[in-house]
């Protein structure tokens, strides 16, 4: 099968760097699949899980934060705030973050604080979902 070059860059590290057959990622309009020789594009990425199918058929599953995806000349770059494999997720920490965010939502907040708390809750819930799904 045809492959393309993919580099996944998180704020703290290069998560993946190599060739792959396909990539499925979360966008504002839903999940998007990318194969080799896909048309050039730039799209916004939302928090969610990605699936990278490698040349050898193995899959890498991960949870990513907000970012952007770019495909140009069969070379793809995914720039995200965070990228974690399910086994890297600290489940206890994610549960505690979820509980703190739920408690903050029950309290009166400014609109800005409310949206920040919702984003924190969404991130924690997504990390928990991915850790349970792939373990």
Coordinates of N, CA, C and O in Angstrom, one line a residue, residues 9-105:
X9 N 3.9 16.4 16.2 CA 4.6 17.3 17.2 C 3.7 17.8 18.3 O 2.8 18.5 18.0
X10 N 4.0 17.4 19.5 CA 3.3 17.9 20.7 C 4.2 19.1 21.3 O 5.3 19.2 20.9
X11 N 3.6 19.8 22.2 CA 4.3 20.9 22.7 C 5.6 20.5 23.5 O 6.6 21.3 23.5
X12 N 5.6 19.3 24.0 CA 6.8 18.9 24.8 C 7.7 17.8 24.1 O 8.7 17.5 24.7
X13 N 7.3 17.3 22.9 CA 8.1 16.3 22.3 C 7.6 16.0 20.9 O 6.5 16.4 20.5
X14 N 8.5 15.3 20.2 CA 8.0 14.8 18.9 C 7.4 13.4 19.2 O 8.1 12.5 19.6
X15 N 6.1 13.3 19.0 CA 5.4 12.1 19.3 C 5.6 11.0 18.3 O 5.8 9.8 18.7
X16 N 5.6 11.3 17.0 CA 5.8 10.3 16.0 C 6.5 11.0 14.8 O 6.3 12.1 14.5
X17 N 7.4 10.2 14.2 CA 8.2 10.7 13.0 C 8.5 9.5 12.1 O 9.3 8.7 12.5
X18 N 7.7 9.4 11.0 CA 8.0 8.3 10.1 C 6.9 8.1 9.1 O 6.0 8.9 9.0
X19 N 7.0 7.0 8.4 CA 6.0 6.7 7.3 C 4.8 5.9 7.9 O 5.0 5.2 8.8
X20 N 3.7 6.2 7.3 CA 2.5 5.5 7.7 C 1.5 5.3 6.5 O 1.7 5.9 5.4
X21 N 0.6 4.4 6.6 CA -0.4 4.1 5.6 C -1.6 5.0 5.7 O -2.2 5.5 4.7
X22 N -2.1 5.3 6.9 CA -3.2 6.1 7.1 C -3.2 6.8 8.5 O -2.5 6.4 9.4
X23 N -4.0 7.9 8.6 CA -4.2 8.6 9.8 C -5.6 9.0 9.9 O -6.3 9.4 9.0
X24 N -6.2 8.8 11.1 CA -7.6 9.2 11.4 C -7.5 10.2 12.6 O -6.9 9.9 13.6
X25 N -8.0 11.4 12.4 CA -7.9 12.4 13.4 C -9.2 13.2 13.6 O -10.0 13.3 12.7
X26 N -9.4 13.8 14.8 CA -10.6 14.5 15.1 C -10.5 16.0 14.7 O -9.6 16.6 14.9
X27 N -11.6 16.4 14.0 CA -11.6 17.8 13.5 C -12.9 18.4 14.0 O -13.8 17.8 14.5
X28 N -13.1 19.7 13.7 CA -14.3 20.4 14.0 C -15.6 19.8 13.4 O -16.7 19.8 13.9
X29 N -15.4 19.2 12.2 CA -16.5 18.6 11.5 C -16.6 17.1 11.6 O -17.4 16.4 10.9
X30 N -15.9 16.5 12.6 CA -15.9 15.1 12.8 C -14.6 14.4 12.5 O -13.6 15.1 12.3
X31 N -14.5 13.1 12.4 CA -13.3 12.4 12.2 C -12.9 12.5 10.7 O -13.8 12.4 9.8
X32 N -11.6 12.7 10.4 CA -11.1 12.8 9.1 C -10.1 11.7 8.9 O -9.2 11.5 9.7
X33 N -10.1 11.0 7.8 CA -9.1 10.0 7.4 C -8.2 10.5 6.3 O -8.7 11.2 5.4
X34 N -7.0 10.2 6.4 CA -6.0 10.7 5.5 C -5.2 9.5 5.0 O -4.7 8.7 5.8
X35 N -5.1 9.4 3.7 CA -4.3 8.3 3.0 C -3.2 9.0 2.2 O -3.1 10.2 2.0
X36 N -2.3 8.2 1.7 CA -1.2 8.7 0.8 C -1.8 9.4 -0.4 O -2.8 9.1 -0.9
X37 N -1.0 10.4 -0.8 CA -1.4 11.3 -1.9 C -2.7 12.0 -1.8 O -3.4 12.4 -2.7
X38 N -3.1 12.3 -0.5 CA -4.2 13.1 -0.2 C -4.0 14.5 -0.7 O -2.9 15.0 -0.8
X39 N -5.1 15.2 -1.1 CA -4.9 16.6 -1.5 C -4.3 17.5 -0.4 O -4.4 17.2 0.8
X40 N -3.6 18.5 -0.8 CA -3.0 19.4 0.2 C -4.1 20.1 1.0 O -5.2 20.5 0.4
X41 N -3.9 20.2 2.3 CA -4.9 20.9 3.1 C -4.3 21.3 4.5 O -3.3 20.8 4.9
X42 N -5.0 22.2 5.1 CA -4.7 22.6 6.5 C -6.1 22.6 7.2 O -7.0 23.2 6.8
X43 N -6.2 21.9 8.4 CA -7.4 21.8 9.1 C -7.1 21.9 10.6 O -6.0 21.6 11.1
X44 N -8.1 22.4 11.3 CA -8.0 22.5 12.8 C -8.3 21.1 13.4 O -9.2 20.4 12.9
X45 N -7.6 20.8 14.4 CA -7.8 19.5 15.1 C -8.3 19.8 16.5 O -7.9 20.8 17.2
X46 N -9.3 19.0 16.9 CA -9.9 19.2 18.3 C -9.4 18.0 19.1 O -8.8 17.1 18.7
X47 N -9.7 18.2 20.4 CA -9.3 17.1 21.4 C -10.0 15.8 21.0 O -11.2 15.8 20.7
X48 N -9.3 14.7 21.0 CA -9.8 13.4 20.7 C -8.8 12.4 20.5 O -7.6 12.6 20.8
X49 N -9.2 11.3 19.9 CA -8.2 10.2 19.7 C -7.8 10.1 18.2 O -8.6 10.3 17.4
X50 N -6.5 9.8 18.0 CA -6.1 9.6 16.6 C -5.7 8.1 16.5 O -5.4 7.4 17.5
X51 N -5.6 7.7 15.2 CA -5.2 6.3 14.9 C -4.2 6.4 13.8 O -4.6 6.9 12.7
X52 N -3.0 5.9 14.0 CA -2.0 5.9 12.9 C -1.8 4.4 12.5 O -1.4 3.6 13.4
X53 N -2.0 4.1 11.3 CA -1.7 2.8 10.8 C -0.3 2.8 10.1 O -0.1 3.5 9.1
X54 N 0.6 2.0 10.7 CA 2.0 2.0 10.2 C 2.2 1.2 8.9 O 1.3 0.4 8.6
X55 N 3.3 1.3 8.3 CA 3.7 0.5 7.1 C 3.5 -1.0 7.3 O 3.1 -1.7 6.5
X56 N 3.9 -1.5 8.5 CA 3.8 -2.9 8.8 C 2.5 -3.4 9.3 O 2.3 -4.5 9.6
X57 N 1.5 -2.5 9.3 CA 0.1 -2.9 9.7 C -0.2 -2.6 11.1 O -1.4 -2.7 11.5
X58 N 0.8 -2.4 12.0 CA 0.5 -2.0 13.4 C -0.1 -0.7 13.5 O 0.0 0.2 12.6
X59 N -0.8 -0.5 14.6 CA -1.5 0.8 14.8 C -1.0 1.5 16.1 O -0.7 0.8 17.0
X60 N -1.0 2.8 16.0 CA -0.6 3.6 17.2 C -1.9 4.4 17.5 O -2.4 5.1 16.6
X61 N -2.4 4.2 18.7 CA -3.6 5.0 19.1 C -3.1 6.0 20.2 O -2.2 5.7 21.0
X62 N -3.7 7.2 20.1 CA -3.3 8.2 21.1 C -4.4 9.2 21.3 O -5.3 9.3 20.5
X63 N -4.3 10.0 22.3 CA -5.2 11.1 22.6 C -4.4 12.4 22.3 O -3.2 12.5 22.7
X64 N -5.0 13.3 21.6 CA -4.3 14.6 21.3 C -5.2 15.8 21.8 O -6.4 15.7 21.9
X65 N -4.5 16.9 22.0 CA -5.1 18.1 22.3 C -5.4 18.9 21.1 O -5.3 18.5 20.0
X66 N -5.8 20.2 21.3 CA -6.0 21.1 20.2 C -4.8 21.3 19.3 O -3.7 21.3 19.8
X67 N -5.0 21.6 18.0 CA -3.9 21.8 17.1 C -4.3 22.0 15.7 O -5.5 22.3 15.4
X68 N -3.4 21.8 14.8 CA -3.6 21.9 13.4 C -2.9 20.7 12.7 O -1.9 20.1 13.1
X69 N -3.5 20.3 11.5 CA -3.0 19.3 10.7 C -2.7 19.9 9.3 O -3.5 20.6 8.8
X70 N -1.6 19.6 8.7 CA -1.2 20.1 7.4 C -0.7 18.9 6.5 O 0.1 18.1 7.0
X71 N -1.2 18.8 5.3 CA -0.8 17.8 4.3 C -0.3 18.6 3.1 O -1.1 19.3 2.5
X72 N 0.9 18.4 2.7 CA 1.5 19.1 1.6 C 2.4 18.1 0.9 O 3.4 17.6 1.5
X73 N 2.2 17.8 -0.4 CA 3.1 17.0 -1.2 C 3.4 15.6 -0.5 O 4.5 15.2 -0.4
X74 N 2.3 15.0 0.0 CA 2.5 13.7 0.6 C 3.3 13.7 1.9 O 3.8 12.6 2.3
X75 N 3.4 14.8 2.5 CA 4.1 15.0 3.8 C 3.1 15.6 4.7 O 2.5 16.7 4.4
X76 N 2.9 15.0 5.9 CA 1.9 15.5 6.8 C 2.5 15.9 8.1 O 3.5 15.3 8.6
X77 N 2.0 17.0 8.7 CA 2.4 17.4 10.0 C 1.2 17.6 10.9 O 0.3 18.3 10.5
X78 N 1.2 17.1 12.1 CA 0.2 17.3 13.1 C 0.8 18.0 14.2 O 1.7 17.5 14.9
X79 N 0.4 19.3 14.5 CA 0.9 20.1 15.5 C -0.2 20.2 16.6 O -1.2 20.7 16.3
X80 N 0.1 19.6 17.8 CA -0.9 19.6 18.9 C -0.3 20.0 20.2 O 0.9 20.0 20.4
X81 N -1.2 20.4 21.1 CA -0.8 20.8 22.4 C -0.2 19.6 23.2 O 0.8 19.7 23.8
X82 N -0.9 18.5 23.1 CA -0.5 17.3 23.8 C -0.8 16.0 22.9 O -1.6 16.0 22.1
X83 N 0.0 15.0 23.2 CA -0.2 13.7 22.5 C 0.3 12.6 23.5 O 1.5 12.7 23.9
X84 N -0.6 11.7 23.8 CA -0.3 10.7 24.7 C -0.8 9.3 24.3 O -1.9 9.2 23.8
X85 N 0.0 8.3 24.4 CA -0.5 6.9 24.2 C -1.3 6.5 25.4 O -1.1 7.0 26.5
X86 N -2.3 5.6 25.2 CA -3.1 5.2 26.4 C -2.3 4.7 27.6 O -2.7 5.0 28.7
X87 N -1.2 4.0 27.3 CA -0.4 3.5 28.5 C 0.3 4.7 29.2 O 0.8 4.5 30.3
X88 N 0.4 5.8 28.6 CA 1.1 7.0 29.2 C 0.2 7.8 30.1 O 0.6 8.7 30.8
X89 N -1.1 7.6 30.0 CA -2.1 8.4 30.7 C -2.2 7.9 32.2 O -2.3 6.7 32.5
X90 N -2.0 8.9 33.1 CA -2.2 8.6 34.5 C -3.7 8.7 34.8 O -4.3 9.8 34.9
X91 N -4.3 7.6 34.9 CA -5.8 7.5 35.1 C -6.2 8.2 36.4 O -7.2 9.0 36.4
X92 N -5.5 8.0 37.5 CA -5.9 8.7 38.7 C -5.8 10.2 38.6 O -6.7 10.9 39.0
X93 N -4.8 10.7 37.9 CA -4.7 12.1 37.7 C -5.8 12.7 36.9 O -6.3 13.8 37.1
X94 N -6.1 11.9 35.8 CA -7.2 12.4 34.9 C -8.6 12.4 35.7 O -9.4 13.3 35.5
X95 N -8.8 11.4 36.5 CA -10.0 11.3 37.3 C -10.1 12.5 38.3 O -11.2 13.1 38.4
X96 N -9.0 12.8 38.9 CA -9.0 13.9 39.8 C -9.2 15.2 39.1 O -9.9 16.1 39.6
X97 N -8.7 15.4 37.9 CA -8.9 16.6 37.1 C -10.4 16.7 36.7 O -10.9 17.8 36.7
X98 N -11.0 15.6 36.3 CA -12.4 15.6 36.0 C -13.2 16.0 37.2 O -14.1 16.8 37.0
X99 N -12.9 15.4 38.3 CA -13.7 15.8 39.5 C -13.6 17.3 39.9 O -14.5 17.9 40.2
X100 N -12.3 17.8 39.8 CA -12.1 19.2 40.1 C -12.9 20.1 39.1 O -13.5 21.1 39.5
X101 N -12.9 19.7 37.9 CA -13.6 20.5 36.8 C -15.1 20.5 37.1 O -15.8 21.5 36.9
X102 N -15.6 19.3 37.4 CA -17.0 19.2 37.6 C -17.4 20.0 38.8 O -18.5 20.7 38.8
X103 N -16.6 20.0 39.9 CA -16.9 20.9 41.1 C -16.8 22.4 40.7 O -17.7 23.1 41.1
X104 N -15.9 22.8 39.9 CA -15.8 24.2 39.5 C -17.0 24.6 38.7 O -17.4 25.7 38.7
X105 N -17.5 23.7 37.8 CA -18.7 24.0 37.0 C -19.9 24.3 37.9 O -20.8 25.0 37.5

